[in-house]
Amino acid sequence: MREYFIEEIAQAIQGKIVGKSFSHSINLIAIDSRRLLNPAKTLFIALAGKNKDGHQYISDAYIKGVRVFIVEHIDPDLFQDAVFILVKNPLIALQRFAIHHRSQFNIPVIGITGSNGKTIVKEWLYQLLSPEFDVCRSPKSYNSQLGVPLSVIQMEKHHSLSIFEAGISTIHEMGNLAKIIQPTIGIFTNIGPAHDAGFKNQEEKISEKIQLFKDCQLLIYCSDHHAIGNEISKEIKTATWGWSKDSKYQIVSQTLHHNITNIEIQSPDKYYQFNIPFSEKAYIENCLHCIILMIELNISPLLIEARIAQLRILPMRMELKYGINDCVVIDDSYSADLLSLETALEFYNQQEGKKKRTLIISSFVQSGMTDIQLLEKLIEIIRQQKFQKIIFVGELFLQYYNKLSSLKAEIHCFTTTEDLLSQIDGIHFDRELILIKGARQFQFERVSYQLLGQSHRTVFEIDLNALSENFDIFKSFLKKETGIIPMVKAFSYGIGSVEVATILEEKGVDYLAVAYVDEGRQLREGGISTRIIVMNPSIQDFSKMVEFQLEPEIYHISILESLIFYLETNGYNSYFPIHLKIESGMNRLGFQSFAINNLIQTLLNQDVVKVATIFSHLAASDEPEMDDFTHEQLSRFEEISKKIISSLDYSIKRHILNSSGIIRFTDYQYDYVRLGIGLYGVDSSHSIQSKLTTIGTLKTTISQIKDIPIGETIGYGRKGHKDHPIKIAVIAIGYADGYDRRFSNGIGEVFIKGQRAKIIGNICMDMCMADVTHIANIKEGDEVEIYGKNISIIESAEKIGTIPYELLTKISRRVRRMYFWN
């Protein structure tokens, strides 16, 4: 973003300057005091949300060096050398500033909306068009009322093309985003059920989304989505594609061969043929949007063909991996530009704070800036991060090596990736948080592989974007005033506690819930500051609960009395928050009705604890045939909780609904709901499963392929026996990794090269075998999906008569977790 002086900002956002008036310029915007790249040049916007108010963090930003703020209210005397721009609504102010910033550019701007595929189309277009254009694009999935203005203000004078995505959840939202983006080219990806709750019908949703394109010079969409075409004004120039004969670009043939889809397209004056490196319908559709846009931009078909052949799914996401010598590696080695670096640094700064900070970075491909301008900007960003070790790769860094000396760090510089790899053993890595950031041509995945060492080949890939989206889906069923308490117990159902909690903290939840004190301590040590409920505390853990500010579930009078005694005898001089568990019919932990009077009296006779929430647990909220019993539970909880609340003279909140209860018993939301397995993509109520995404993919590789003749057996107990020759794959996963032995002997299936393969013989401790006779061109090292989008964990659980919870929590800690986040 270019330099802005305070007076110009205030005029653009219709704000009033308060506090010390001085000549000061900014070129960065921040809404989070934890993410300040260059505080002295940053404008901090105090956004007020449902759960957090940015005004509470002004002091933090001020202490770190920020001196310019946009606020609703402030006492300027508290910050005497700062300046404040006073507005009625900081979010609207940010949007106005983005509109002002956008008005200074006269370059092509691509606006993308739709129900699905917005982010991947944006990222693919960035890869495909970067050789011709210096591209500014939305970071991650920044497509909301907040994300869009934050994206647009990243535009700079050297950019020659911008790509922004826009998402809405109800009416009267797209008009704001259209004013900010002002697209000249539009892409409408598709229409589906996402956010249906915010609209009367599909027609209203489409009509609202189309507001983005009302002033576009060109709109691209698939004509097979007839509902979209019905709502588009004839005044908008379109470039449609699809099977329909009315399409400008008509698909006349589509064939699949070895996971490559051959597409033949006929336009009014030309015939095209492309090989798309995907077989899934959604990826083909996303790719075709990109192809049609490139054709419309007069890029040659041969060049289009060459570039789409390089498209991949994984480059869309940052990967967090556990590597050698207790190092954590964040692999963002598929793109390199200043904006994506800042986005990667945001993700980096959310991770473990106790490790040594290391950066491995390549030269950037950044047209529109001279080498020295780019290097100086890069050094400015890196300097703010206080890395202790930096490894530079590229001729640019060697050419200007003297400028790198201003970075107070251990510096290593190499001409090529091969040079780095040849000497990497001489660079000692130990307990480091390593960010790998490289342009595609440097092939930094080789560096990542080296830092992972000879680790276990079985990995559990976790899509944190899907977790965030699942959260939003459940939130859409709630009243605005109802909060969510996510359950992150049991290593977040096998997903990873700190990583999941970090995303949920970003969502602004009021509480997180764990089972044991050690789980809460791990979150605190991982930097999580959100309030944490411990659902199964013990008397021996009181000191840790106080030390780490963990709030216990109290389910029996003896635990309450012991806690009170501990606090009193240790001089605790303020109210310690507790959460009362009521027995309403689950017959697990909880106060029974006959104990309530004693509970109330105990609470009244002390002054060291205060009840924060009262809650209970539904036994059968996912089973409609037991709804009468569920309503009995709800009635008991209502009666008992009211009695306690009426006896105490302060406000107490309540919660009883779990994931399936959120969907099926919406009248009992109270103040909070508890979101467990639903967060991870499993709907126990079987009502909204199609809207959720299972966030984890368990995958491994083929260790060996064997031809087994007639009469031979396979595995322990000689269970695997065939009366004809077969080919088997020995797969690097077993029951010690969490692959349940009940999947043995044809019950379980895995997914290899686009096909299912049955498990043959008994599953062993570290490996298993699958019949792959029917799969062509299979080889050792090929990827094998155990659970994921092709082999559903829900389906797998049903096959062996269990529930997805068990399969998730069984995945061994020795299985490496990899986290993806746009």
GROMACS .gro file of N, CA and C in nm, residues 489-629:
model
  423
  489LYS      N    1  -1.094  -3.132   2.343
  489LYS     CA    2  -1.038  -3.238   2.428
  489LYS      C    3  -0.983  -3.352   2.342
  490ALA      N    4  -0.911  -3.441   2.409
  490ALA     CA    5  -0.854  -3.560   2.342
  490ALA      C    6  -0.774  -3.521   2.218
  491PHE      N    7  -0.682  -3.421   2.238
  491PHE     CA    8  -0.598  -3.378   2.126
  491PHE      C    9  -0.685  -3.328   2.012
  492SER      N   10  -0.794  -3.258   2.049
  492SER     CA   11  -0.893  -3.209   1.952
  492SER      C   12  -0.940  -3.323   1.862
  493TYR      N   13  -0.988  -3.431   1.927
  493TYR     CA   14  -1.039  -3.548   1.855
  493TYR      C   15  -0.933  -3.604   1.759
  494GLY      N   16  -0.807  -3.597   1.802
  494GLY     CA   17  -0.698  -3.650   1.721
  494GLY      C   18  -0.643  -3.553   1.619
  495ILE      N   19  -0.699  -3.433   1.613
  495ILE     CA   20  -0.660  -3.338   1.509
  495ILE      C   21  -0.535  -3.260   1.548
  496GLY      N   22  -0.525  -3.218   1.674
  496GLY     CA   23  -0.412  -3.136   1.718
  496GLY      C   24  -0.460  -3.015   1.795
  497SER      N   25  -0.436  -3.011   1.925
  497SER     CA   26  -0.501  -2.915   2.012
  497SER      C   27  -0.465  -2.770   1.984
  498VAL      N   28  -0.335  -2.737   1.987
  498VAL     CA   29  -0.295  -2.598   1.972
  498VAL      C   30  -0.332  -2.545   1.834
  499GLU      N   31  -0.311  -2.627   1.732
  499GLU     CA   32  -0.340  -2.582   1.595
  499GLU      C   33  -0.489  -2.550   1.578
  500VAL      N   34  -0.574  -2.637   1.629
  500VAL     CA   35  -0.719  -2.614   1.620
  500VAL      C   36  -0.760  -2.495   1.707
  501ALA      N   37  -0.708  -2.489   1.829
  501ALA     CA   38  -0.744  -2.381   1.920
  501ALA      C   39  -0.704  -2.245   1.865
  502THR      N   40  -0.593  -2.240   1.793
  502THR     CA   41  -0.549  -2.114   1.734
  502THR      C   42  -0.652  -2.060   1.635
  503ILE      N   43  -0.705  -2.149   1.551
  503ILE     CA   44  -0.807  -2.107   1.455
  503ILE      C   45  -0.933  -2.062   1.528
  504LEU      N   46  -0.972  -2.137   1.630
  504LEU     CA   47  -1.095  -2.104   1.704
  504LEU      C   48  -1.079  -1.973   1.780
  505GLU      N   49  -0.960  -1.948   1.830
  505GLU     CA   50  -0.936  -1.819   1.897
  505GLU      C   51  -0.950  -1.706   1.798
  506GLU      N   52  -0.902  -1.729   1.675
  506GLU     CA   53  -0.920  -1.629   1.570
  506GLU      C   54  -1.067  -1.604   1.542
  507LYS      N   55  -1.149  -1.707   1.561
  507LYS     CA   56  -1.293  -1.694   1.540
  507LYS      C   57  -1.361  -1.614   1.651
  508GLY      N   58  -1.289  -1.589   1.760
  508GLY     CA   59  -1.344  -1.508   1.867
  508GLY      C   60  -1.432  -1.583   1.964
  509VAL      N   61  -1.411  -1.714   1.982
  509VAL     CA   62  -1.494  -1.788   2.077
  509VAL      C   63  -1.465  -1.741   2.220
  510ASP      N   64  -1.566  -1.750   2.307
  510ASP     CA   65  -1.549  -1.708   2.447
  510ASP      C   66  -1.476  -1.814   2.529
  511TYR      N   67  -1.499  -1.941   2.496
  511TYR     CA   68  -1.441  -2.051   2.573
  511TYR      C   69  -1.393  -2.161   2.479
  512LEU      N   70  -1.295  -2.237   2.528
  512LEU     CA   71  -1.260  -2.368   2.474
  512LEU      C   72  -1.279  -2.469   2.585
  513ALA      N   73  -1.306  -2.594   2.551
  513ALA     CA   74  -1.326  -2.697   2.654
  513ALA      C   75  -1.232  -2.813   2.630
  514VAL      N   76  -1.164  -2.855   2.737
  514VAL     CA   77  -1.075  -2.971   2.733
  514VAL      C   78  -1.120  -3.071   2.840
  515ALA      N   79  -1.065  -3.192   2.835
  515ALA     CA   80  -1.103  -3.293   2.934
  515ALA      C   81  -1.020  -3.282   3.060
  516TYR      N   82  -0.888  -3.261   3.045
  516TYR     CA   83  -0.799  -3.266   3.160
  516TYR      C   84  -0.712  -3.141   3.168
  517VAL      N   85  -0.658  -3.116   3.286
  517VAL     CA   86  -0.577  -2.998   3.311
  517VAL      C   87  -0.455  -2.995   3.220
  518ASP      N   88  -0.391  -3.108   3.196
  518ASP     CA   89  -0.272  -3.110   3.111
  518ASP      C   90  -0.302  -3.062   2.970
  519GLU      N   91  -0.424  -3.091   2.922
  519GLU     CA   92  -0.462  -3.043   2.789
  519GLU      C   93  -0.474  -2.891   2.789
  520GLY      N   94  -0.530  -2.836   2.897
  520GLY     CA   95  -0.540  -2.691   2.910
  520GLY      C   96  -0.404  -2.626   2.921
  521ARG      N   97  -0.315  -2.688   2.998
  521ARG     CA   98  -0.180  -2.634   3.012
  521ARG      C   99  -0.110  -2.631   2.876
  522GLN      N  100  -0.128  -2.735   2.796
  522GLN     CA  101  -0.066  -2.739   2.664
  522GLN      C  102  -0.114  -2.621   2.578
  523LEU      N  103  -0.242  -2.590   2.588
  523LEU     CA  104  -0.295  -2.477   2.511
  523LEU      C  105  -0.233  -2.345   2.558
  524ARG      N  106  -0.223  -2.328   2.689
  524ARG     CA  107  -0.163  -2.206   2.741
  524ARG      C  108  -0.017  -2.194   2.697
  525GLU      N  109   0.055  -2.302   2.703
  525GLU     CA  110   0.197  -2.300   2.662
  525GLU      C  111   0.211  -2.280   2.513
  526GLY      N  112   0.104  -2.310   2.438
  526GLY     CA  113   0.103  -2.286   2.294
  526GLY      C  114   0.056  -2.147   2.258
  527GLY      N  115   0.032  -2.062   2.358
  527GLY     CA  116  -0.004  -1.922   2.333
  527GLY      C  117  -0.153  -1.893   2.329
  528ILE      N  118  -0.237  -1.988   2.369
  528ILE     CA  119  -0.381  -1.967   2.365
  528ILE      C  120  -0.425  -1.890   2.490
  529SER      N  121  -0.495  -1.778   2.469
  529SER     CA  122  -0.537  -1.694   2.582
  529SER      C  123  -0.687  -1.702   2.611
  530THR      N  124  -0.764  -1.765   2.523
  530THR     CA  125  -0.908  -1.779   2.543
  530THR      C  126  -0.937  -1.856   2.672
  531ARG      N  127  -1.049  -1.825   2.738
  531ARG     CA  128  -1.088  -1.896   2.860
  531ARG      C  129  -1.107  -2.045   2.829
  532ILE      N  130  -1.061  -2.129   2.922
  532ILE     CA  131  -1.062  -2.274   2.900
  532ILE      C  132  -1.136  -2.343   3.014
  533ILE      N  133  -1.234  -2.427   2.980
  533ILE     CA  134  -1.306  -2.508   3.078
  533ILE      C  135  -1.243  -2.647   3.081
  534VAL      N  136  -1.214  -2.696   3.200
  534VAL     CA  137  -1.163  -2.832   3.218
  534VAL      C  138  -1.280  -2.920   3.261
  535MET      N  139  -1.317  -3.016   3.178
  535MET     CA  140  -1.439  -3.093   3.200
  535MET      C  141  -1.423  -3.207   3.301
  536ASN      N  142  -1.300  -3.246   3.330
  536ASN     CA  143  -1.280  -3.357   3.424
  536ASN      C  144  -1.162  -3.324   3.517
  537PRO      N  145  -1.179  -3.226   3.604
  537PRO     CA  146  -1.069  -3.183   3.691
  537PRO      C  147  -1.050  -3.278   3.808
  538SER      N  148  -0.933  -3.273   3.868
  538SER     CA  149  -0.910  -3.350   3.990
  538SER      C  150  -0.859  -3.256   4.099
  539ILE      N  151  -0.876  -3.298   4.223
  539ILE     CA  152  -0.835  -3.217   4.337
  539ILE      C  153  -0.685  -3.188   4.332
  540GLN      N  154  -0.606  -3.283   4.282
  540GLN     CA  155  -0.462  -3.267   4.277
  540GLN      C  156  -0.418  -3.159   4.178
  541ASP      N  157  -0.508  -3.115   4.090
  541ASP     CA  158  -0.471  -3.021   3.985
  541ASP      C  159  -0.511  -2.877   4.015
  542PHE      N  160  -0.559  -2.847   4.137
  542PHE     CA  161  -0.607  -2.712   4.166
  542PHE      C  162  -0.497  -2.608   4.143
  543SER      N  163  -0.373  -2.638   4.186
  543SER     CA  164  -0.266  -2.539   4.172
  543SER      C  165  -0.239  -2.508   4.025
  544LYS      N  166  -0.243  -2.612   3.938
  544LYS     CA  167  -0.222  -2.590   3.795
  544LYS      C  168  -0.337  -2.511   3.735
  545MET      N  169  -0.459  -2.535   3.782
  545MET     CA  170  -0.574  -2.461   3.729
  545MET      C  171  -0.560  -2.313   3.759
  546VAL      N  172  -0.516  -2.281   3.881
  546VAL     CA  173  -0.496  -2.141   3.916
  546VAL      C  174  -0.380  -2.083   3.837
  547GLU      N  175  -0.269  -2.156   3.828
  547GLU     CA  176  -0.150  -2.107   3.759
  547GLU      C  177  -0.178  -2.079   3.612
  548PHE      N  178  -0.251  -2.168   3.546
  548PHE     CA  179  -0.274  -2.155   3.402
  548PHE      C  180  -0.412  -2.097   3.369
  549GLN      N  181  -0.482  -2.047   3.471
  549GLN     CA  182  -0.614  -1.985   3.452
  549GLN      C  183  -0.710  -2.077   3.377
  550LEU      N  184  -0.725  -2.195   3.432
  550LEU     CA  185  -0.816  -2.295   3.378
  550LEU      C  186  -0.937  -2.304   3.469
  551GLU      N  187  -1.056  -2.316   3.410
  551GLU     CA  188  -1.180  -2.308   3.486
  551GLU      C  189  -1.245  -2.446   3.497
  552PRO      N  190  -1.261  -2.499   3.617
  552PRO     CA  191  -1.305  -2.639   3.631
  552PRO      C  192  -1.456  -2.657   3.618
  553GLU      N  193  -1.493  -2.771   3.561
  553GLU     CA  194  -1.629  -2.821   3.574
  553GLU      C  195  -1.643  -2.874   3.717
  554ILE      N  196  -1.748  -2.834   3.787
  554ILE     CA  197  -1.774  -2.884   3.922
  554ILE      C  198  -1.900  -2.970   3.915
  555TYR      N  199  -1.885  -3.098   3.949
  555TYR     CA  200  -1.995  -3.192   3.932
  555TYR      C  201  -2.034  -3.262   4.061
  556HIS      N  202  -1.963  -3.231   4.173
  556HIS     CA  203  -1.994  -3.296   4.301
  556HIS      C  204  -1.957  -3.200   4.414
  557ILE      N  205  -2.032  -3.207   4.523
  557ILE     CA  206  -2.012  -3.112   4.633
  557ILE      C  207  -1.873  -3.126   4.693
  558SER      N  208  -1.817  -3.246   4.695
  558SER     CA  209  -1.685  -3.265   4.756
  558SER      C  210  -1.577  -3.190   4.680
  559ILE      N  211  -1.587  -3.187   4.545
  559ILE     CA  212  -1.488  -3.115   4.465
  559ILE      C  213  -1.504  -2.965   4.488
  560LEU      N  214  -1.628  -2.919   4.497
  560LEU     CA  215  -1.652  -2.777   4.523
  560LEU      C  216  -1.593  -2.737   4.657
  561GLU      N  217  -1.621  -2.815   4.760
  561GLU     CA  218  -1.570  -2.782   4.894
  561GLU      C  219  -1.417  -2.785   4.897
  562SER      N  220  -1.359  -2.882   4.828
  562SER     CA  221  -1.212  -2.889   4.825
  562SER      C  222  -1.152  -2.770   4.753
  563LEU      N  223  -1.215  -2.725   4.645
  563LEU     CA  224  -1.165  -2.610   4.572
  563LEU      C  225  -1.175  -2.484   4.659
  564ILE      N  226  -1.289  -2.467   4.725
  564ILE     CA  227  -1.306  -2.351   4.813
  564ILE      C  228  -1.199  -2.351   4.922
  565PHE      N  229  -1.176  -2.467   4.984
  565PHE     CA  230  -1.075  -2.478   5.089
  565PHE      C  231  -0.937  -2.442   5.033
  566TYR      N  232  -0.903  -2.493   4.915
  566TYR     CA  233  -0.773  -2.465   4.856
  566TYR      C  234  -0.756  -2.315   4.831
  567LEU      N  235  -0.856  -2.252   4.775
  567LEU     CA  236  -0.847  -2.110   4.743
  567LEU      C  237  -0.836  -2.025   4.869
  568GLU      N  238  -0.915  -2.060   4.969
  568GLU     CA  239  -0.913  -1.983   5.095
  568GLU      C  240  -0.778  -1.997   5.166
  569THR      N  241  -0.728  -2.117   5.173
  569THR     CA  242  -0.602  -2.140   5.246
  569THR      C  243  -0.481  -2.086   5.171
  570ASN      N  244  -0.494  -2.064   5.041
  570ASN     CA  245  -0.383  -2.010   4.963
  570ASN      C  246  -0.398  -1.861   4.935
  571GLY      N  247  -0.494  -1.797   5.008
  571GLY     CA  248  -0.507  -1.652   5.001
  571GLY      C  249  -0.559  -1.599   4.869
  572TYR      N  250  -0.637  -1.679   4.800
  572TYR     CA  251  -0.693  -1.632   4.673
  572TYR      C  252  -0.792  -1.520   4.702
  573ASN      N  253  -0.772  -1.402   4.644
  573ASN     CA  254  -0.849  -1.284   4.685
  573ASN      C  255  -0.943  -1.230   4.578
  574SER      N  256  -0.978  -1.313   4.482
  574SER     CA  257  -1.079  -1.272   4.384
  574SER      C  258  -1.162  -1.395   4.348
  575TYR      N  259  -1.274  -1.373   4.281
  575TYR     CA  260  -1.362  -1.485   4.249
  575TYR      C  261  -1.301  -1.574   4.141
  576PHE      N  262  -1.295  -1.704   4.169
  576PHE     CA  263  -1.243  -1.801   4.073
  576PHE      C  264  -1.362  -1.859   3.997
  577PRO      N  265  -1.362  -1.853   3.863
  577PRO     CA  266  -1.479  -1.898   3.786
  577PRO      C  267  -1.490  -2.051   3.783
  578ILE      N  268  -1.612  -2.101   3.802
  578ILE     CA  269  -1.639  -2.244   3.794
  578ILE      C  270  -1.760  -2.267   3.705
  579HIS      N  271  -1.778  -2.393   3.664
  579HIS     CA  272  -1.888  -2.430   3.573
  579HIS      C  273  -1.959  -2.551   3.632
  580LEU      N  274  -2.086  -2.534   3.664
  580LEU     CA  275  -2.163  -2.639   3.732
  580LEU      C  276  -2.223  -2.736   3.632
  581LYS      N  277  -2.197  -2.865   3.653
  581LYS     CA  278  -2.254  -2.970   3.567
  581LYS      C  279  -2.377  -3.030   3.638
  582ILE      N  280  -2.489  -3.027   3.570
  582ILE     CA  281  -2.615  -3.078   3.625
  582ILE      C  282  -2.646  -3.214   3.564
  583GLU      N  283  -2.684  -3.310   3.647
  583GLU     CA  284  -2.729  -3.441   3.599
  583GLU      C  285  -2.874  -3.431   3.556
  584SER      N  286  -2.898  -3.446   3.425
  584SER     CA  287  -3.034  -3.434   3.375
  584SER      C  288  -3.085  -3.563   3.313
  585GLY      N  289  -3.003  -3.670   3.316
  585GLY     CA  290  -3.048  -3.796   3.258
  585GLY      C  291  -2.942  -3.875   3.187
  586MET      N  292  -2.824  -3.816   3.168
  586MET     CA  293  -2.712  -3.886   3.106
  586MET      C  294  -2.655  -3.991   3.201
  587ASN      N  295  -2.666  -3.961   3.332
  587ASN     CA  296  -2.612  -4.049   3.437
  587ASN      C  297  -2.464  -4.073   3.419
  588ARG      N  298  -2.397  -3.959   3.399
  588ARG     CA  299  -2.252  -3.957   3.399
  588ARG      C  300  -2.216  -3.859   3.511
  589LEU      N  301  -2.125  -3.767   3.491
  589LEU     CA  302  -2.092  -3.669   3.594
  589LEU      C  303  -2.205  -3.566   3.607
  590GLY      N  304  -2.223  -3.513   3.727
  590GLY     CA  305  -2.320  -3.405   3.744
  590GLY      C  306  -2.393  -3.408   3.877
  591PHE      N  307  -2.436  -3.289   3.922
  591PHE     CA  308  -2.516  -3.277   4.045
  591PHE      C  309  -2.655  -3.334   4.021
  592GLN      N  310  -2.696  -3.425   4.106
  592GLN     CA  311  -2.833  -3.476   4.100
  592GLN      C  312  -2.928  -3.379   4.169
  593SER      N  313  -3.055  -3.391   4.140
  593SER     CA  314  -3.153  -3.293   4.188
  593SER      C  315  -3.157  -3.282   4.340
  594PHE      N  316  -3.139  -3.394   4.410
  594PHE     CA  317  -3.147  -3.390   4.556
  594PHE      C  318  -3.030  -3.315   4.619
  595ALA      N  319  -2.923  -3.291   4.541
  595ALA     CA  320  -2.804  -3.224   4.596
  595ALA      C  321  -2.803  -3.073   4.570
  596ILE      N  322  -2.904  -3.023   4.502
  596ILE     CA  323  -2.902  -2.883   4.460
  596ILE      C  324  -2.909  -2.787   4.579
  597ASN      N  325  -2.996  -2.818   4.679
  597ASN     CA  326  -3.008  -2.727   4.793
  597ASN      C  327  -2.874  -2.714   4.866
  598ASN      N  328  -2.806  -2.825   4.886
  598ASN     CA  329  -2.675  -2.823   4.952
  598ASN      C  330  -2.574  -2.744   4.867
  599LEU      N  331  -2.582  -2.762   4.735
  599LEU     CA  332  -2.495  -2.689   4.644
  599LEU      C  333  -2.515  -2.539   4.658
  600ILE      N  334  -2.641  -2.497   4.656
  600ILE     CA  335  -2.671  -2.354   4.666
  600ILE      C  336  -2.621  -2.297   4.799
  601GLN      N  337  -2.645  -2.368   4.908
  601GLN     CA  338  -2.602  -2.321   5.039
  601GLN      C  339  -2.449  -2.307   5.045
  602THR      N  340  -2.379  -2.404   4.988
  602THR     CA  341  -2.232  -2.398   4.987
  602THR      C  342  -2.184  -2.277   4.908
  603LEU      N  343  -2.248  -2.250   4.797
  603LEU     CA  344  -2.210  -2.134   4.716
  603LEU      C  345  -2.236  -2.003   4.790
  604LEU      N  346  -2.343  -1.997   4.865
  604LEU     CA  347  -2.378  -1.875   4.938
  604LEU      C  348  -2.285  -1.849   5.056
  605ASN      N  349  -2.224  -1.955   5.108
  605ASN     CA  350  -2.144  -1.942   5.231
  605ASN      C  351  -1.994  -1.922   5.203
  606GLN      N  352  -1.959  -1.877   5.086
  606GLN     CA  353  -1.818  -1.856   5.052
  606GLN      C  354  -1.805  -1.732   4.962
  607ASP      N  355  -1.683  -1.684   4.946
  607ASP     CA  356  -1.662  -1.568   4.860
  607ASP      C  357  -1.534  -1.580   4.776
  608VAL      N  358  -1.501  -1.704   4.734
  608VAL     CA  359  -1.382  -1.723   4.651
  608VAL      C  360  -1.413  -1.782   4.514
  609VAL      N  361  -1.532  -1.839   4.494
  609VAL     CA  362  -1.568  -1.889   4.362
  609VAL      C  363  -1.696  -1.823   4.315
  610LYS      N  364  -1.712  -1.816   4.185
  610LYS     CA  365  -1.834  -1.762   4.126
  610LYS      C  366  -1.871  -1.850   4.007
  611VAL      N  367  -1.999  -1.882   3.996
  611VAL     CA  368  -2.046  -1.968   3.887
  611VAL      C  369  -2.049  -1.889   3.756
  612ALA      N  370  -1.972  -1.935   3.659
  612ALA     CA  371  -1.972  -1.870   3.527
  612ALA      C  372  -2.083  -1.926   3.439
  613THR      N  373  -2.095  -2.060   3.435
  613THR     CA  374  -2.201  -2.122   3.357
  613THR      C  375  -2.256  -2.244   3.429
  614ILE      N  376  -2.379  -2.279   3.396
  614ILE     CA  377  -2.443  -2.403   3.439
  614ILE      C  378  -2.474  -2.481   3.311
  615PHE      N  379  -2.446  -2.612   3.313
  615PHE     CA  380  -2.469  -2.687   3.190
  615PHE      C  381  -2.504  -2.832   3.220
  616SER      N  382  -2.550  -2.900   3.117
  616SER     CA  383  -2.576  -3.042   3.124
  616SER      C  384  -2.549  -3.102   2.987
  617HIS      N  385  -2.568  -3.234   2.976
  617HIS     CA  386  -2.533  -3.302   2.852
  617HIS      C  387  -2.649  -3.391   2.807
  618LEU      N  388  -2.685  -3.380   2.678
  618LEU     CA  389  -2.794  -3.460   2.624
  618LEU      C  390  -2.744  -3.599   2.586
  619ALA      N  391  -2.823  -3.698   2.620
  619ALA     CA  392  -2.783  -3.838   2.598
  619ALA      C  393  -2.817  -3.888   2.458
  620ALA      N  394  -2.921  -3.832   2.396
  620ALA     CA  395  -2.969  -3.890   2.270
  620ALA      C  396  -3.020  -3.783   2.174
  621SER      N  397  -2.950  -3.671   2.165
  621SER     CA  398  -2.997  -3.561   2.081
  621SER      C  399  -2.994  -3.595   1.933
  622ASP      N  400  -2.920  -3.701   1.896
  622ASP     CA  401  -2.909  -3.739   1.755
  622ASP      C  402  -3.003  -3.853   1.717
  623GLU      N  403  -3.090  -3.894   1.810
  623GLU     CA  404  -3.178  -4.008   1.786
  623GLU      C  405  -3.324  -3.965   1.800
  624PRO      N  406  -3.392  -3.941   1.688
  624PRO     CA  407  -3.530  -3.889   1.693
  624PRO      C  408  -3.626  -3.976   1.772
  625GLU      N  409  -3.606  -4.108   1.774
  625GLU     CA  410  -3.698  -4.195   1.846
  625GLU      C  411  -3.690  -4.174   1.997
  626MET      N  412  -3.589  -4.101   2.043
  626MET     CA  413  -3.574  -4.074   2.185
  626MET      C  414  -3.597  -3.927   2.219
  627ASP      N  415  -3.666  -3.855   2.131
  627ASP     CA  416  -3.689  -3.712   2.152
  627ASP      C  417  -3.770  -3.685   2.278
  628ASP      N  418  -3.860  -3.774   2.315
  628ASP     CA  419  -3.937  -3.752   2.439
  628ASP      C  420  -3.844  -3.748   2.559
  629PHE      N  421  -3.746  -3.839   2.560
  629PHE     CA  422  -3.650  -3.839   2.671
  629PHE      C  423  -3.564  -3.712   2.667
   0.00000   0.00000   0.00000
